[in-house]
Tab-separated table of C-alpha atoms in Angstrom:
chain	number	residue	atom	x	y	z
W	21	UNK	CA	7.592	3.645	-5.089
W	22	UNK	CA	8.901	3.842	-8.343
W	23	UNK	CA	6.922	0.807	-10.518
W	24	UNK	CA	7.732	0.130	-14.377
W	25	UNK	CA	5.220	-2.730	-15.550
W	26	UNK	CA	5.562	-4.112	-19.185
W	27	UNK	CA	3.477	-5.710	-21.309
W	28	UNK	CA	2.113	-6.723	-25.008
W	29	UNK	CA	4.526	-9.524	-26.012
W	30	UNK	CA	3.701	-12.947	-27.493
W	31	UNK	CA	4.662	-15.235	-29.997
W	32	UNK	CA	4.403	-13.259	-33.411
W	33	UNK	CA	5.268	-15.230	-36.976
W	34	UNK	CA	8.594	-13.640	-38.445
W	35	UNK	CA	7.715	-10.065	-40.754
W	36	UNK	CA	4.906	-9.051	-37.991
W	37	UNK	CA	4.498	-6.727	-35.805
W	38	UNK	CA	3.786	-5.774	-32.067
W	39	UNK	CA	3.415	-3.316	-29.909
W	40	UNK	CA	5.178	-3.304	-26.249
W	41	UNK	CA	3.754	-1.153	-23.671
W	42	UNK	CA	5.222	0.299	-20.252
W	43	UNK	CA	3.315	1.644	-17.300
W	44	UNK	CA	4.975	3.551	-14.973
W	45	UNK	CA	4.139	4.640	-11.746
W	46	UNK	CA	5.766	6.538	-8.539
W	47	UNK	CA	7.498	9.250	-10.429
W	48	UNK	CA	6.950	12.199	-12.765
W	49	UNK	CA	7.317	9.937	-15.568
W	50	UNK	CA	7.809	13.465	-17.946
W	51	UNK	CA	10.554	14.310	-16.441
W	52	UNK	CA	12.517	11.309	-17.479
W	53	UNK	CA	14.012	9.787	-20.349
W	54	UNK	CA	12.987	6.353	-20.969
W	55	UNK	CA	14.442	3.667	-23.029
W	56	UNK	CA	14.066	-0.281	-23.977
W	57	UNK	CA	16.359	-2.818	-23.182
W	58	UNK	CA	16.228	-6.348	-24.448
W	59	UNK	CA	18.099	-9.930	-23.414
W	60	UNK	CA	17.676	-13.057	-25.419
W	61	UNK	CA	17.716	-16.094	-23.593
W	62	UNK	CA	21.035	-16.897	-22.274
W	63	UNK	CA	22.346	-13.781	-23.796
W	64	UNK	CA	23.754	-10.343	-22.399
W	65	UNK	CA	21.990	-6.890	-22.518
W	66	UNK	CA	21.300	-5.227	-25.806
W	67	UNK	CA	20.021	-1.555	-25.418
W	68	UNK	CA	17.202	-1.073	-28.155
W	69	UNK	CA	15.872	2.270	-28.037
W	70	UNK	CA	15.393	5.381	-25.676
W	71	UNK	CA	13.210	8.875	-25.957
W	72	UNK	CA	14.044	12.379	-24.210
W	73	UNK	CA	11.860	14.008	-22.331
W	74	UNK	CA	11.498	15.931	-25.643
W	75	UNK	CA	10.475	13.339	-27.383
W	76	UNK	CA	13.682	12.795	-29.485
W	77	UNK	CA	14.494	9.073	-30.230
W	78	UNK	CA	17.545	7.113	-31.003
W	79	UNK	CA	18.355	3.378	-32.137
W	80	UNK	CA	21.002	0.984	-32.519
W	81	UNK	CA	21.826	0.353	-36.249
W	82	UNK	CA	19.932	-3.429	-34.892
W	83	UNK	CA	16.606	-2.030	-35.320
W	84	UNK	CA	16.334	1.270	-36.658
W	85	UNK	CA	13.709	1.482	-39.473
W	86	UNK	CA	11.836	-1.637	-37.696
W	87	UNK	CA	11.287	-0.488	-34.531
W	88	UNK	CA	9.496	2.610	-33.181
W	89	UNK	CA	10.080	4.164	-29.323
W	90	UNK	CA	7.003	6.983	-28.307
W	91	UNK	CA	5.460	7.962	-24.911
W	92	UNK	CA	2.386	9.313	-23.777
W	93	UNK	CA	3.309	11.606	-20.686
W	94	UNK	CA	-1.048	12.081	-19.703
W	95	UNK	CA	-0.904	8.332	-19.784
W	96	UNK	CA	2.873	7.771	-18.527
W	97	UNK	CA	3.329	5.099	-20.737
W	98	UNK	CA	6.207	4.211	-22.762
W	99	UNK	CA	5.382	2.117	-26.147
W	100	UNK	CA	7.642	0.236	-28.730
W	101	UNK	CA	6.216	-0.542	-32.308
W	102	UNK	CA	8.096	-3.539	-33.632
W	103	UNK	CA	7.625	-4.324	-37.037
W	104	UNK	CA	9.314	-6.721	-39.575
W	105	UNK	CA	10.322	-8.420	-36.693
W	106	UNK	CA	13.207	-11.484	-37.109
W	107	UNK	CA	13.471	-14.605	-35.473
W	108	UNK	CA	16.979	-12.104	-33.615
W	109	UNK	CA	14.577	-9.696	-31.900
W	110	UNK	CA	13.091	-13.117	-29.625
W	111	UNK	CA	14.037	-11.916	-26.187
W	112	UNK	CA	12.758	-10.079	-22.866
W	113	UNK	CA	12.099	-6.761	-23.313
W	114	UNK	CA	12.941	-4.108	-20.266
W	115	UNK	CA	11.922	-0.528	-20.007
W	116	UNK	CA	14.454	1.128	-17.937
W	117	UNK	CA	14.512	4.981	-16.739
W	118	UNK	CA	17.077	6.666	-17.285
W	119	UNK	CA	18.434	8.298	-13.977
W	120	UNK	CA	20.006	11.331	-16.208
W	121	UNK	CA	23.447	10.243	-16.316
W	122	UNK	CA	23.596	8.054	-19.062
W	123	UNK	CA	22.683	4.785	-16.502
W	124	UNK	CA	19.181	3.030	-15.792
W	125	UNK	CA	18.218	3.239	-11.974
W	126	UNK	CA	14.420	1.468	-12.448
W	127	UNK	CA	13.916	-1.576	-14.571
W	128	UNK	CA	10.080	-3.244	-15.381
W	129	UNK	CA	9.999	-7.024	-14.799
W	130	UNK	CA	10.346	-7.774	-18.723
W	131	UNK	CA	7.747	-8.833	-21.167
W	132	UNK	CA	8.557	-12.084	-23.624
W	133	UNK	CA	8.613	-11.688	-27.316
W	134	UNK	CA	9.191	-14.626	-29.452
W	135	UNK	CA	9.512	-14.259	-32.929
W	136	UNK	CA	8.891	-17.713	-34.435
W	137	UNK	CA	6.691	-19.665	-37.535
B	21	UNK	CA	29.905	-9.825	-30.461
B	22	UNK	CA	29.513	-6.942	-28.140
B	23	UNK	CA	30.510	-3.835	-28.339
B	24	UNK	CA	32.212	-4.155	-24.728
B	25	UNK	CA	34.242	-6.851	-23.929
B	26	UNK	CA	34.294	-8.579	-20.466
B	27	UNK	CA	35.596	-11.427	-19.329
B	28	UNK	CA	32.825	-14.410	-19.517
B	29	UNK	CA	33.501	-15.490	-16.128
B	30	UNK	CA	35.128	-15.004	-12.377
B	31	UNK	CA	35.308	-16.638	-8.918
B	32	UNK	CA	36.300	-15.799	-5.650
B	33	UNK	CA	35.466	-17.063	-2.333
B	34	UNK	CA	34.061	-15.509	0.301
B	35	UNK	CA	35.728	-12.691	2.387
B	36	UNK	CA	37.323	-12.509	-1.126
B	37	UNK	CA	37.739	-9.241	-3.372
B	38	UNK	CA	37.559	-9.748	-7.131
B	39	UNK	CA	37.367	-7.361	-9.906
B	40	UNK	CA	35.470	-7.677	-13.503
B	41	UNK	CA	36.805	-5.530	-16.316
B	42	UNK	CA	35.098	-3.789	-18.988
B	43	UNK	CA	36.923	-2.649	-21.839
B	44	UNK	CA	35.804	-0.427	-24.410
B	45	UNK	CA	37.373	2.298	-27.201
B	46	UNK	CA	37.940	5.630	-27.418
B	47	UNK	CA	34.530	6.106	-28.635
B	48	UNK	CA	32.581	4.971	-25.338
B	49	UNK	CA	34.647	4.350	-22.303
B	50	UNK	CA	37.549	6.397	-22.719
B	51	UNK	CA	35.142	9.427	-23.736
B	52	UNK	CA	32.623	9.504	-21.231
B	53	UNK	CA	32.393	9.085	-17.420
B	54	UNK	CA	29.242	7.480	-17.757
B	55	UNK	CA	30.034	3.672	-17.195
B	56	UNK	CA	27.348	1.904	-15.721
B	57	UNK	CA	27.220	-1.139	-13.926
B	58	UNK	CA	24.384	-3.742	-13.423
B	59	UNK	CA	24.049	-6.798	-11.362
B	60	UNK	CA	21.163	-9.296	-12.624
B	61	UNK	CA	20.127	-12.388	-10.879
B	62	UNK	CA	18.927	-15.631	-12.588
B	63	UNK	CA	14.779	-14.525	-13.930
B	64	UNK	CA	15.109	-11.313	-12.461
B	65	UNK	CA	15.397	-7.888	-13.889
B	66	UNK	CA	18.849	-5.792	-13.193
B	67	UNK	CA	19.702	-3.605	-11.001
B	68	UNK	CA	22.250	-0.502	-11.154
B	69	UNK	CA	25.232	-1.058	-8.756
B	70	UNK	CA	27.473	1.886	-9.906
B	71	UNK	CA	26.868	4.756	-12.387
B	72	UNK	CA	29.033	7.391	-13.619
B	73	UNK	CA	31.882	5.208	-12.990
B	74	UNK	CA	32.455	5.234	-9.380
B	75	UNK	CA	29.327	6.426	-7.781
B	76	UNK	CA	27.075	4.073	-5.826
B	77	UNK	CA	23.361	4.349	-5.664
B	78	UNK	CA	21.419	4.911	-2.564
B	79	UNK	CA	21.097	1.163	-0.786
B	80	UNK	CA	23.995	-0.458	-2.512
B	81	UNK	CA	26.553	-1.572	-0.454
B	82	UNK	CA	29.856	0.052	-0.153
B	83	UNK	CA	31.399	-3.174	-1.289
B	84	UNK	CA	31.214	-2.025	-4.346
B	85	UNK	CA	33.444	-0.040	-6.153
B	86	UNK	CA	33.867	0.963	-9.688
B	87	UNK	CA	36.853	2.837	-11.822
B	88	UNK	CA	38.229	3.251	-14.714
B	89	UNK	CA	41.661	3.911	-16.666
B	90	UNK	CA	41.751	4.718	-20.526
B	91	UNK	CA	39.222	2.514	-22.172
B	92	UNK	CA	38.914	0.351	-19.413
B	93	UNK	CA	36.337	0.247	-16.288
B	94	UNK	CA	36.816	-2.086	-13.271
B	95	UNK	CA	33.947	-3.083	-11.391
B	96	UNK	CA	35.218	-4.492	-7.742
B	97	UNK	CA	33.225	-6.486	-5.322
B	98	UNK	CA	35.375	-6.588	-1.465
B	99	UNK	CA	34.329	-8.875	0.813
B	100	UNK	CA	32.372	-11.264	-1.371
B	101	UNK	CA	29.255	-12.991	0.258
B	102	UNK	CA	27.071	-15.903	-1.463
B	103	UNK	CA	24.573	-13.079	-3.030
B	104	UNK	CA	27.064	-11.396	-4.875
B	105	UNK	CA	26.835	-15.132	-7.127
B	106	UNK	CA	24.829	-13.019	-10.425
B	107	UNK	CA	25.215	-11.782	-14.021
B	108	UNK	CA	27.039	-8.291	-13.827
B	109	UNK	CA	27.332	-6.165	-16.881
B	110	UNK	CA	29.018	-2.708	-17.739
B	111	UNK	CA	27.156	-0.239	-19.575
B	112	UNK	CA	28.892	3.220	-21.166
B	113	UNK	CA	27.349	5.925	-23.327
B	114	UNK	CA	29.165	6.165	-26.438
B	115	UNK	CA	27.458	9.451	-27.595
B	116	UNK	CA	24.268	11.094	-29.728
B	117	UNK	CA	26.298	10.867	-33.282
B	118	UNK	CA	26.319	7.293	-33.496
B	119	UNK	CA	24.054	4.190	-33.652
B	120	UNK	CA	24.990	2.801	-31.210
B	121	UNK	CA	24.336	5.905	-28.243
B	122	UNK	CA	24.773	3.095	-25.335
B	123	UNK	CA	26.230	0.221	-25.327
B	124	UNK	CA	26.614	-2.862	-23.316
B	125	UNK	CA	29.235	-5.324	-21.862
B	126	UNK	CA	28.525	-9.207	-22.878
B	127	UNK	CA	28.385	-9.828	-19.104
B	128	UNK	CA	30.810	-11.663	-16.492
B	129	UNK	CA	29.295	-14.674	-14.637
B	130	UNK	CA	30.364	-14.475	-10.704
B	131	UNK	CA	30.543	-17.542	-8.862
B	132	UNK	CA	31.116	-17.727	-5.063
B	133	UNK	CA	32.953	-20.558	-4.387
């Protein structure tokens, strides 16, 4: 059974930093590219960030040069560095696999980040 | 704003067939057959309903249907029952020379009446 499980958020003052982590499970996580996902309360989906099986990256204008998308294929874990975070990057935070098509077929529970003084 | 627009809200009753729109530009929809479709309950995360426009994952029912003309892709739900009532949201790849490589729809609340 494919399993995502996030974690690492919190309440972080505004100009910090964090560090999101993703453990998946059930699949050859290598094999897949991975990305991050995020909805603020009330709000609609905002894609934040994926990585190729390569290890190539890409970002929405949002967050490029603050955030930071990796993955540790031994550990099949998929990380996010936030930094200089805003009071606009509060939300839930989904990894999602990408099924290779451009769509998301597996999606973690979420982890909470709230970006507040 | 997002960079797909959908309309905030839609209702049918059941037995009912509605459809939720999606449109985008020439840049993301009308470039790519890869419109996505996502159905999200209240505190849960989503799930994929349709991908590539019109193709249905294993275990969703056929009830669901997906297409799309121009910069436009129409998600349609026959036969509406009481859990159809979620969030859905379109999703298209818009390509690996822009910022913005995937992009989302600002999402359509269904109500069952």
């Amino acid at each position: 059974e494919v399993q995502l499980v996030e974690s690492g958020g919190g309440l972080v003052q505004p100009g910090g930093s964090l560090r999101l982590s993703c453990a998946a499970s059930g699949f050859t996580f290598s094999s897949y590219d991975m990305h991050w996902v995020r909805q603020a309360t009330g709000k609609g989906l905002e894609w934040v960030s994926a990585i190729g099986t390569a290890g190539d990256t890409y970002y929405p204008g949002s967050v490029k040069g603050r955030f930071t998308i990796s993955r540790e294929n031994a550990k099949n874990s998929l990380y996010l560095q936030m930094n200089s975070l805003r009071a606009g990057d509060t939300a839930v935070y989904y990894c999602a696999r990408e099924k290779g098509s451009g769509d998301f077929d597996y999606w973690g529970q979420g982890t909470l980040v709230t970006v507040s003084s | 704003q997002s960079a797909l627009t959908q309309p905030a809200s839609v209702s049918g009753s059941p037995g009912q067939s509605i459809t939720i729109s999606c449109t985008g530009t020439s840049s993301d929809v009308g470039s790519y057959n890869l419109v996505s479709w996502y159905q999200q309950h209240p505190g849960k995360a989503p799930k994929l309903m349709i991908y590539e426009v019109s193709k249905r994952p294993s275990g969703v029912s056929n009830r669901f249907s997906g297409s799309k003309s121009g910069n436009t892709a129409s998600l349609t739900i026959s036969g509406l029952q009481a859990e159809d009532e979620a969030d859905y949201y379109c999703c298209s790849y818009a390509g690996s020379s822009t910022f913005e490589n995937w992009v989302f729809g600002g999402g359509t609340k269904l109500t069952v009446l």
